[in-house]
Backbone atoms as SQL, in Angstrom:
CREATE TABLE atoms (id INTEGER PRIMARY KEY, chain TEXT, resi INTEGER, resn TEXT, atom TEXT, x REAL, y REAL, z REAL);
INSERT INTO atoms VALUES
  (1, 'A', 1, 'UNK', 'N', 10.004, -11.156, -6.388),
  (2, 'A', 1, 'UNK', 'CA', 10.946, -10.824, -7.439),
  (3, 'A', 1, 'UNK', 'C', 10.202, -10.764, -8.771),
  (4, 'A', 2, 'UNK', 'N', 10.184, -9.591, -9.620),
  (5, 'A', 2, 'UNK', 'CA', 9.926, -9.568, -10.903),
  (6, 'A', 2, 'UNK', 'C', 10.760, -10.163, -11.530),
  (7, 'A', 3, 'UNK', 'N', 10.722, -10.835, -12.575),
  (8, 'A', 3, 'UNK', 'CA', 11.449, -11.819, -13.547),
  (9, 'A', 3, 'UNK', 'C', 10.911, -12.097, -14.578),
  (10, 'A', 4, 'UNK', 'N', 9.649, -12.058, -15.260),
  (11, 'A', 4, 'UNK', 'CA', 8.970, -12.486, -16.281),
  (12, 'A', 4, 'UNK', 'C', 8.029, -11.311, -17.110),
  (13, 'A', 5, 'UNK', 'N', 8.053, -11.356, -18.358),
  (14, 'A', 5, 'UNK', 'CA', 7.489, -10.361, -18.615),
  (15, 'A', 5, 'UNK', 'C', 5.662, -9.833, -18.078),
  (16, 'A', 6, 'UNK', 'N', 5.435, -10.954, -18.088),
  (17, 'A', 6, 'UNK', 'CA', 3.760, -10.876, -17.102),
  (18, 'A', 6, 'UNK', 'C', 3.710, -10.215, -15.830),
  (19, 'A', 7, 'UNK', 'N', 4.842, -10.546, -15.221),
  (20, 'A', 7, 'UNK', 'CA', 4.991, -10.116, -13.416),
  (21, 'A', 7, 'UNK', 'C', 4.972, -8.389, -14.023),
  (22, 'A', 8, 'UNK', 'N', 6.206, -8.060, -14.971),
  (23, 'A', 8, 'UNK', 'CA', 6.193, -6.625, -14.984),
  (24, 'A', 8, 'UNK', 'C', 5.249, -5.663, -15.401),
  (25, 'A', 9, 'UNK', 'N', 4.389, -6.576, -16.085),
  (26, 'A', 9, 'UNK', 'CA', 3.213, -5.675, -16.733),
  (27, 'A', 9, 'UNK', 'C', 2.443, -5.946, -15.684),
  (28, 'A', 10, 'UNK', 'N', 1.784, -6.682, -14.808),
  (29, 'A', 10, 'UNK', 'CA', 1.257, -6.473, -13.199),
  (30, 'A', 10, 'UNK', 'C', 2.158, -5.612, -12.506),
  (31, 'A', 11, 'UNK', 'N', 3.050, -5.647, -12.290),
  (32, 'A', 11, 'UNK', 'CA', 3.726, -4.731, -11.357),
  (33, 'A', 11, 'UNK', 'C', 3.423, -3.186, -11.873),
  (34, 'A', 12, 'UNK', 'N', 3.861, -2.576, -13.231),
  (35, 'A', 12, 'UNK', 'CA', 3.143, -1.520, -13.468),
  (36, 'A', 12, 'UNK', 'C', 2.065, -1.303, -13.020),
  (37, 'A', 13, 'UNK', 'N', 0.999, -1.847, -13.807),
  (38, 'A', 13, 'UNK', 'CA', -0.456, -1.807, -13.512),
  (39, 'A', 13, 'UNK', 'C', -0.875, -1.346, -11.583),
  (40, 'A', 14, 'UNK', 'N', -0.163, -2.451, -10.854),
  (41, 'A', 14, 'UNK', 'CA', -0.489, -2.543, -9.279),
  (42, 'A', 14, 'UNK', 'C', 0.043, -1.032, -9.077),
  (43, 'A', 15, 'UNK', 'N', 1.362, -0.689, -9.555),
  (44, 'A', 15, 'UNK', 'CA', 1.682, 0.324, -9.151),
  (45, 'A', 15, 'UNK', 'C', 0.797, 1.793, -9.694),
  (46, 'A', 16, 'UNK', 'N', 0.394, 1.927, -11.016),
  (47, 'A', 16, 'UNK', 'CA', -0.883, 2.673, -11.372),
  (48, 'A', 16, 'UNK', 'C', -1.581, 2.285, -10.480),
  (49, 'A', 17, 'UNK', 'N', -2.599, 1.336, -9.793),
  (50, 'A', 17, 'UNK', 'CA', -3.537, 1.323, -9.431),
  (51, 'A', 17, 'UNK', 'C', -3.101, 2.212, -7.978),
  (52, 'A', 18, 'UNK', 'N', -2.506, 2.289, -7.091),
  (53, 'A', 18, 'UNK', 'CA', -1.970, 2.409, -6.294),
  (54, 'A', 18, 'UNK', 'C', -1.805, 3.969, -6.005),
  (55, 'A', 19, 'UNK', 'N', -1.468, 4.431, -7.016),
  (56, 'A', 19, 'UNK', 'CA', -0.871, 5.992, -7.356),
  (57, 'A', 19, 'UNK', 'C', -2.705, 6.722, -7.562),
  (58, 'A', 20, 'UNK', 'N', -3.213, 5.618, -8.150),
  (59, 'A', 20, 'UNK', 'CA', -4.396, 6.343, -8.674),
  (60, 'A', 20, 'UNK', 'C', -5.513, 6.374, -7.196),
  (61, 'A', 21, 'UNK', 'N', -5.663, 5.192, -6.704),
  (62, 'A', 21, 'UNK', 'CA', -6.398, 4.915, -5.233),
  (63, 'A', 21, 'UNK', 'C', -5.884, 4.788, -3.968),
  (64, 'A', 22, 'UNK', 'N', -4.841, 4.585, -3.892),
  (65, 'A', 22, 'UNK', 'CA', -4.373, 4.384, -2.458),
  (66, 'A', 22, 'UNK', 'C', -4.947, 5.204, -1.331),
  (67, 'A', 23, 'UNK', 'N', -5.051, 6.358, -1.484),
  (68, 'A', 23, 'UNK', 'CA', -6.050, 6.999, -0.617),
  (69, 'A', 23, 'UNK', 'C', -7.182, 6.563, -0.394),
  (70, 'A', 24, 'UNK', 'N', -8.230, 6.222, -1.298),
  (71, 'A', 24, 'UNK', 'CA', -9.226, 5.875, -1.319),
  (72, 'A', 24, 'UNK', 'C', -9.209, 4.592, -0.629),
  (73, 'A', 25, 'UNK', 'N', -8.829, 3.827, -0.823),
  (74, 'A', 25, 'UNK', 'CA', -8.443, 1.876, -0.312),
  (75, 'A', 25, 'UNK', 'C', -8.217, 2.475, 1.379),
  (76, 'A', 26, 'UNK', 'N', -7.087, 3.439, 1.693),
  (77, 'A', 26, 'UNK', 'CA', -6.769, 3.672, 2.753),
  (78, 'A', 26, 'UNK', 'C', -8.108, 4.377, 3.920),
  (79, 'A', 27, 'UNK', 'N', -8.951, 5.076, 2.802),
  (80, 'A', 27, 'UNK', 'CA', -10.121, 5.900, 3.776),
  (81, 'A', 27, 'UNK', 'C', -11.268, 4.675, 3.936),
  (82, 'A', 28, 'UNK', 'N', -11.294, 3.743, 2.981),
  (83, 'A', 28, 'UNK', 'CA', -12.437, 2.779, 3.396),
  (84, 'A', 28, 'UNK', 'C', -11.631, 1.942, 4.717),
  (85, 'A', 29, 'UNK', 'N', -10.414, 1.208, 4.880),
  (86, 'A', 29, 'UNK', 'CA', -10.289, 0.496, 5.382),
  (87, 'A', 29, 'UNK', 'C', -10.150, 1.571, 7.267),
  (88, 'A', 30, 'UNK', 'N', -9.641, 2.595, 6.788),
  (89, 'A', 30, 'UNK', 'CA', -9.862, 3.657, 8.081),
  (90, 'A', 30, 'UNK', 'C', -11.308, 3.501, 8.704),
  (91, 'A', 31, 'UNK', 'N', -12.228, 3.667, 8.200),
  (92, 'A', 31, 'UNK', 'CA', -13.825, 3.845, 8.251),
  (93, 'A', 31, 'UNK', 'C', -13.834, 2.753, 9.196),
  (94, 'A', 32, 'UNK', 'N', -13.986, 1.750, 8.683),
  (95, 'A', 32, 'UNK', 'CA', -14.309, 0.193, 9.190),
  (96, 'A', 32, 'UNK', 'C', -13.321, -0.038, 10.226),
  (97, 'A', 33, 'UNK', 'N', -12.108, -0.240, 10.261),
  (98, 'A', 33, 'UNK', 'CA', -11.029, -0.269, 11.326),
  (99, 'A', 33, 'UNK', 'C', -10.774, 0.960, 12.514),
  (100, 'A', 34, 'UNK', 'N', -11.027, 2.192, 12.316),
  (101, 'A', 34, 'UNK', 'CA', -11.211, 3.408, 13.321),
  (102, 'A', 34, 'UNK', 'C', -9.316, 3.247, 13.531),
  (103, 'A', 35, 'UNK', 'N', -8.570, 2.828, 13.074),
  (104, 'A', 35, 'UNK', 'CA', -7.256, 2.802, 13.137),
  (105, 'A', 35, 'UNK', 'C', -5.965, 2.667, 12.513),
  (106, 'A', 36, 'UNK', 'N', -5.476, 3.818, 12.495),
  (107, 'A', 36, 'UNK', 'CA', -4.493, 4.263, 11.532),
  (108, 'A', 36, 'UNK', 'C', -3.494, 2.966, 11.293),
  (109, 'A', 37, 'UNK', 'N', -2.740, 2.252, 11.746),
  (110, 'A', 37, 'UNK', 'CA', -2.183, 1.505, 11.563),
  (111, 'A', 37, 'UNK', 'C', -2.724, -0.070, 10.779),
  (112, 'A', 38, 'UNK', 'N', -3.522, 0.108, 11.522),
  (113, 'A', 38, 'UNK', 'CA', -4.635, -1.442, 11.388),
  (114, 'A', 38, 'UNK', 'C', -5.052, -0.834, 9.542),
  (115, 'A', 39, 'UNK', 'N', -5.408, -0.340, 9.005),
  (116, 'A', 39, 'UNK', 'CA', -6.182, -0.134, 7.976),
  (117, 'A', 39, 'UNK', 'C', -4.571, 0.749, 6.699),
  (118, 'A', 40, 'UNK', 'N', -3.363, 1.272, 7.367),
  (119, 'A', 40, 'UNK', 'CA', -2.393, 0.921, 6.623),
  (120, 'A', 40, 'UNK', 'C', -2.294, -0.761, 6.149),
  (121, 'A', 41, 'UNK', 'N', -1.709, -1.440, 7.568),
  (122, 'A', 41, 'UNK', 'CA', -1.828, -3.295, 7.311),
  (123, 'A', 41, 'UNK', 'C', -2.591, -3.714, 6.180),
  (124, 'A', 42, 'UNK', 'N', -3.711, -3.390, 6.278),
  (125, 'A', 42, 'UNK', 'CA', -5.288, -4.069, 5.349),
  (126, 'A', 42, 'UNK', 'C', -4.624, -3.809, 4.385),
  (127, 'A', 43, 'UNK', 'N', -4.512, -2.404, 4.093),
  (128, 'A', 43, 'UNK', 'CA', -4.113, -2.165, 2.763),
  (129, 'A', 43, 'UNK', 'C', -3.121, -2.867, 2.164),
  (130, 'A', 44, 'UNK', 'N', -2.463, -3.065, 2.640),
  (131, 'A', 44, 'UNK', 'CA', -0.677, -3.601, 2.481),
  (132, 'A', 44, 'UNK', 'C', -1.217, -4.947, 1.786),
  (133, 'A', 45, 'UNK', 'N', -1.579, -5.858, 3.130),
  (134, 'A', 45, 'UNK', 'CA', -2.131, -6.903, 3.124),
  (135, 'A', 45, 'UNK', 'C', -3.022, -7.508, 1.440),
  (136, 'A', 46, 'UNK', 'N', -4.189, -6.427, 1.241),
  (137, 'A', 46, 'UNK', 'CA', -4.892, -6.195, 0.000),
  (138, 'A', 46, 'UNK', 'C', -3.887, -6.525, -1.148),
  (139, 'A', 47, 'UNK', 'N', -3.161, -5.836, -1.478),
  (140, 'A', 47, 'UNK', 'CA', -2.598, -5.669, -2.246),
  (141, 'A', 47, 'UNK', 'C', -1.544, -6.717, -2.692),
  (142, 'A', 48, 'UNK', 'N', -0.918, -7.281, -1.301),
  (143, 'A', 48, 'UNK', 'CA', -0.073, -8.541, -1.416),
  (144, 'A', 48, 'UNK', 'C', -0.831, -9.479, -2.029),
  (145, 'A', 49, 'UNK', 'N', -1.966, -9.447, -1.833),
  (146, 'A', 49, 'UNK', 'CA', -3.026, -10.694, -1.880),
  (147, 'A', 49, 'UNK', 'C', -3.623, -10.865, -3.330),
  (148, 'A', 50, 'UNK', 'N', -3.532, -9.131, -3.784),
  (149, 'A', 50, 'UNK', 'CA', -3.491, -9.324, -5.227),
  (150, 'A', 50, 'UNK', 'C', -2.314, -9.805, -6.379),
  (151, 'A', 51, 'UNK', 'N', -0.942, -9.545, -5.788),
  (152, 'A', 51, 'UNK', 'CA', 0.014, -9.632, -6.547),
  (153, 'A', 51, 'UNK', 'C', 0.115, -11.594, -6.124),
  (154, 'A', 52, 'UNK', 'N', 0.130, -12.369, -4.716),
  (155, 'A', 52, 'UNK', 'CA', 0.065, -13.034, -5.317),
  (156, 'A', 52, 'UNK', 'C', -0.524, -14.170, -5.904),
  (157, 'A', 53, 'UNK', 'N', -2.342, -13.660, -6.573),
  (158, 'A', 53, 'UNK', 'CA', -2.793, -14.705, -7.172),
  (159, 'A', 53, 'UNK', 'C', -2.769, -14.393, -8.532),
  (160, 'A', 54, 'UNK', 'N', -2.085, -13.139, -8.817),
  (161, 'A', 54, 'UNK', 'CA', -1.774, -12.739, -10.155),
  (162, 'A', 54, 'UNK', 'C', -1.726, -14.045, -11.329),
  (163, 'A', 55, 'UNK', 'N', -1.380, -14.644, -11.167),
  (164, 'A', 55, 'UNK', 'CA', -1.163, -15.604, -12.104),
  (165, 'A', 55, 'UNK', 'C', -2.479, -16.032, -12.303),
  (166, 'A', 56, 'UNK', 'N', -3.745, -15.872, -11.715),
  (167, 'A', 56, 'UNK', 'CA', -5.039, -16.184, -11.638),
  (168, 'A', 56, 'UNK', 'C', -5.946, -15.618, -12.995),
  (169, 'A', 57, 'UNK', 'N', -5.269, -14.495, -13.137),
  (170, 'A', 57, 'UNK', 'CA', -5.571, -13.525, -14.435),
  (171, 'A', 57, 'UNK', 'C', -5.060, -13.350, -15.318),
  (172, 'A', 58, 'UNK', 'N', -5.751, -13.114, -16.448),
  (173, 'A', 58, 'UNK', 'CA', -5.327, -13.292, -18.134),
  (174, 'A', 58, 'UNK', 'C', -4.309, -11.817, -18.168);
């Protein structure tokens, strides 16, 4: 849940980052995994993992 003004300015940002690479994130983790599903997950996964240590960063 977004609720705070910090979460929303990460949530933008994740979502730029996302729009801007997601392909890219998606063709490395393809490479290494050889599997379409498995390297969607990673990605997913990635990304959860960034939103939540968010609070980790200024």
């Amino acid at each position: 849940m977004v609720d705070t003004p910090k979460d929303r300015q990460w949530s933008r940002l994740i979502e730029e980052q996302i729009s801007l690479y997601d392909r890219y994130f998606y063709a490395i983790a393809y490479r290494v995994l050889r599997h379409r599903a498995l390297a969607e997950e990673a990605c997913q996964q990635g990304l959860m993992k960034v939103w939540s240590r968010r609070d980790r960063y200024p």
